[in-house]
mmCIF file of C-alpha atoms in Angstrom:
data_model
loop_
_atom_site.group_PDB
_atom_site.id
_atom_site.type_symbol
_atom_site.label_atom_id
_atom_site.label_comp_id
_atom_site.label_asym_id
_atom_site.label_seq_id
_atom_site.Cartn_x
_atom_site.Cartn_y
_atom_site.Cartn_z
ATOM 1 C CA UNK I 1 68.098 111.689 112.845
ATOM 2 C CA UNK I 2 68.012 110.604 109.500
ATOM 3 C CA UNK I 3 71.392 112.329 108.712
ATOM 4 C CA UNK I 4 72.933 110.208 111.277
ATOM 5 C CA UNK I 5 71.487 107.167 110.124
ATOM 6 C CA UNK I 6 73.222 107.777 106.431
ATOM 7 C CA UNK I 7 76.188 109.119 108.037
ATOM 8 C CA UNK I 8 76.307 105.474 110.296
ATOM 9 C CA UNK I 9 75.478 103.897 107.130
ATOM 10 C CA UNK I 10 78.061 105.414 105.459
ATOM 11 C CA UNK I 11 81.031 104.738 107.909
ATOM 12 C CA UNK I 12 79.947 101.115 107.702
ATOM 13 C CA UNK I 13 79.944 100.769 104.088
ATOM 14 C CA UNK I 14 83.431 102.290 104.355
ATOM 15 C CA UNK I 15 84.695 100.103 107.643
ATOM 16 C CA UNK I 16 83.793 96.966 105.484
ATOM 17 C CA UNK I 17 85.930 97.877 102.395
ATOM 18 C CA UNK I 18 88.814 98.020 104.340
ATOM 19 C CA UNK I 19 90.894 94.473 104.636
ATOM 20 C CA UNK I 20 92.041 92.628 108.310
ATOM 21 C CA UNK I 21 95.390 92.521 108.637
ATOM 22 C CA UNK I 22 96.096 90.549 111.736
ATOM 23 C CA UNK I 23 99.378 90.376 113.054
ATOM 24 C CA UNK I 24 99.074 87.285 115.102
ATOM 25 C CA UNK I 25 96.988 84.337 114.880
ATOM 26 C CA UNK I 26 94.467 82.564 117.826
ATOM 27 C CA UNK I 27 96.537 80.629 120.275
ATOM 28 C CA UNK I 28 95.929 76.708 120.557
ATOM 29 C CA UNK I 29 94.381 75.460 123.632
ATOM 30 C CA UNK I 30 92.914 79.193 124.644
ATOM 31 C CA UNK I 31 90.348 79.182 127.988
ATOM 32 C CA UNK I 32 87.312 80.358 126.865
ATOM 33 C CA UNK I 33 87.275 83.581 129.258
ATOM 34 C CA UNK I 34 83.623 84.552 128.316
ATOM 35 C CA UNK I 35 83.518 87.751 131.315
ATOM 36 C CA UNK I 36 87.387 88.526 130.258
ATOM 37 C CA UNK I 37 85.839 88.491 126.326
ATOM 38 C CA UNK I 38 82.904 90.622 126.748
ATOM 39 C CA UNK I 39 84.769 93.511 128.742
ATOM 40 C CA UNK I 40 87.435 93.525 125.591
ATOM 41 C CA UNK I 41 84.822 93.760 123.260
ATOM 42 C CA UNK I 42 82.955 96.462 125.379
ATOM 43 C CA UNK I 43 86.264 98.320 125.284
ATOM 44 C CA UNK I 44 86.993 98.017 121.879
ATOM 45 C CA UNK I 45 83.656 99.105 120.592
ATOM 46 C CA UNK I 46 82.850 102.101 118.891
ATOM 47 C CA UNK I 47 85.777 104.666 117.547
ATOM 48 C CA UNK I 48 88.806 103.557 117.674
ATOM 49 C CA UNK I 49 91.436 104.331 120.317
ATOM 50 C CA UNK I 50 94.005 103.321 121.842
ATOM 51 C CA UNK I 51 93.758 100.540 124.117
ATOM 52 C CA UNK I 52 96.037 99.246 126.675
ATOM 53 C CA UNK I 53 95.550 96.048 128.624
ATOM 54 C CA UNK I 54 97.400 95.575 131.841
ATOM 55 C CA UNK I 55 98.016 93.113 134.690
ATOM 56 C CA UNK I 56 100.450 91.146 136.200
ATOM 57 C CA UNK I 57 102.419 88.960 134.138
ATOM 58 C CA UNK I 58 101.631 85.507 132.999
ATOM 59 C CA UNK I 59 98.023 86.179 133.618
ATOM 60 C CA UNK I 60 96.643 85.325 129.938
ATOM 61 C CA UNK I 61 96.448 88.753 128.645
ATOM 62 C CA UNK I 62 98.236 87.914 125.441
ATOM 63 C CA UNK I 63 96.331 85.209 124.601
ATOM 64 C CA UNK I 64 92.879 86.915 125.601
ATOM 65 C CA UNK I 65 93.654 89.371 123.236
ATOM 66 C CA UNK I 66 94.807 86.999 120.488
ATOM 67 C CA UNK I 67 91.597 85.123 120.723
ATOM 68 C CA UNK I 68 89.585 88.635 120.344
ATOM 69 C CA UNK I 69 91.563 90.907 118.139
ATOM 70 C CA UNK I 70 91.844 87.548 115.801
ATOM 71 C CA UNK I 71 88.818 87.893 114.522
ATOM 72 C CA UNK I 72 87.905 89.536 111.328
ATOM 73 C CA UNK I 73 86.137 92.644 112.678
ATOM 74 C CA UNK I 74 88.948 94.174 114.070
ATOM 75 C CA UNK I 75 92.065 96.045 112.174
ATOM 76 C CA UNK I 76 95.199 95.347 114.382
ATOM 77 C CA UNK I 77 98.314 97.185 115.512
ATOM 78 C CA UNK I 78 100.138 95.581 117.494
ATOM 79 C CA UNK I 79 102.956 96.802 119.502
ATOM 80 C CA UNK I 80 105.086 94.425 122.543
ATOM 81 C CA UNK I 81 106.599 97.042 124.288
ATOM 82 C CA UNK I 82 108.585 94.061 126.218
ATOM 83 C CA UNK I 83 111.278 93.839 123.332
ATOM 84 C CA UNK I 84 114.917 95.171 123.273
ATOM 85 C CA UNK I 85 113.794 97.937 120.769
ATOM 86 C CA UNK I 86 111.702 99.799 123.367
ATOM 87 C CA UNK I 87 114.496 100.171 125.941
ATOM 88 C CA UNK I 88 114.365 103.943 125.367
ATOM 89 C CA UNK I 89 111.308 107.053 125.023
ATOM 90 C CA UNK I 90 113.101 107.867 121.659
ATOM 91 C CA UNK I 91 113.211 104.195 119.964
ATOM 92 C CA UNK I 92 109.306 103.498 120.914
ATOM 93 C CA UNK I 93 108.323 107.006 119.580
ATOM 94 C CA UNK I 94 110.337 105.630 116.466
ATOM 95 C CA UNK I 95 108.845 102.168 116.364
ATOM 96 C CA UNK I 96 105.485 103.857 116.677
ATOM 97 C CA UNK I 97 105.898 106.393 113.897
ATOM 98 C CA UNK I 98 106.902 103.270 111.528
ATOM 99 C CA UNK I 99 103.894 101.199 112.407
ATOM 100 C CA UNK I 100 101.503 104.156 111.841
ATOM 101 C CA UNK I 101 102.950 105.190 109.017
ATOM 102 C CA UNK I 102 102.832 101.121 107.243
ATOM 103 C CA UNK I 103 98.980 101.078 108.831
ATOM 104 C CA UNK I 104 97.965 104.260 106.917
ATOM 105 C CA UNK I 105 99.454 102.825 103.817
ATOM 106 C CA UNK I 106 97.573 99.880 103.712
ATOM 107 C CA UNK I 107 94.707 102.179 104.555
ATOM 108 C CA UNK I 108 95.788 104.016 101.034
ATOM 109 C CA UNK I 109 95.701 100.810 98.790
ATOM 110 C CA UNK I 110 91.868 100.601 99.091
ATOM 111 C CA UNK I 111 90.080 102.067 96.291
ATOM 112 C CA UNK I 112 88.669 105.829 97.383
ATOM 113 C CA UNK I 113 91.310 106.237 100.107
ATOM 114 C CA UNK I 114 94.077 107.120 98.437
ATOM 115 C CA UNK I 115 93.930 110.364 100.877
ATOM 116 C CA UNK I 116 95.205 108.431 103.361
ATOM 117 C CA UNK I 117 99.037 108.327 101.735
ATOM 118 C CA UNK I 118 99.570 111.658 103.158
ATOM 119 C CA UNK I 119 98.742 110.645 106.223
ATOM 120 C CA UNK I 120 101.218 107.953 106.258
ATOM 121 C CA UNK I 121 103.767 110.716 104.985
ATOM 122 C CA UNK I 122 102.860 112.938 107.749
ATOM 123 C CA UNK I 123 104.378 110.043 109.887
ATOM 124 C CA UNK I 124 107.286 109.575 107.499
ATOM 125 C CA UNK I 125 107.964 113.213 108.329
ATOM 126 C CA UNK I 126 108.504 112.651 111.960
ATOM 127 C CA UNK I 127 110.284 109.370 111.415
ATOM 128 C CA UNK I 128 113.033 111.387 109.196
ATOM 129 C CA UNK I 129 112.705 114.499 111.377
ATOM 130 C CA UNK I 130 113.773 112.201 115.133
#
């Protein structure tokens, strides 16, 4: 118990070194959706994944997760799969393997994880090798 109190410990020390980059700001004139907010959050807790948020269109879902994912607690990648350059499997796997490998640089920059670099080569790799 105590060993995953320091390890808990440990993984927040290390979650608050690392620096929000948000990729969108909160939209004007959002309706405070406080049921739609607390699922989000209740999603988004914990390890991160990936999350996908779907519905029919116009519905606010872009602007619900603008208002949550703005905030400073949360480290964003953010893909629209609407535009042109996801018209194809092999262009989004592309897209992807850019974004991943950018987010695990940044990752790299932070003092004590400089490991990460090879990550973000690992992704370089399968950009070069598609």
């Amino acid at each position: 118990l105590l060993e995953e109190a320091r390890r808990e410990i440990a993984e927040s020390r290390e979650r608050s070194q690392l620096r929000p980059k948000h990729t969108f700001s909160r939209l004007p004139g959002f309706f405070p959706r406080k049921t739609e907010i607390k699922v989000l959050e209740r999603a988004l807790e914990g390890e991160p994944s990936f999350t996908i948020l779907f519905g029919a269109s116009s519905t606010g879902k872009t602007a619900l997760l603008r208002e949550v994912l703005s905030r400073e607690r949360y480290h964003v990648l953010h893909f629209d799969l609407r535009i042109a350059g996801f018209a194809d499997l092999s262009s989004l796997y592309q897209s992807l393997s850019q974004q991943m490998e950018l987010y695990f640089e940044e990752i790299a920059k932070t003092p004590g994880y400089e490991e990460f670099q090879r990550e973000a080569w690992s992704f370089k790799v399968i950009t070069i090798a598609s």
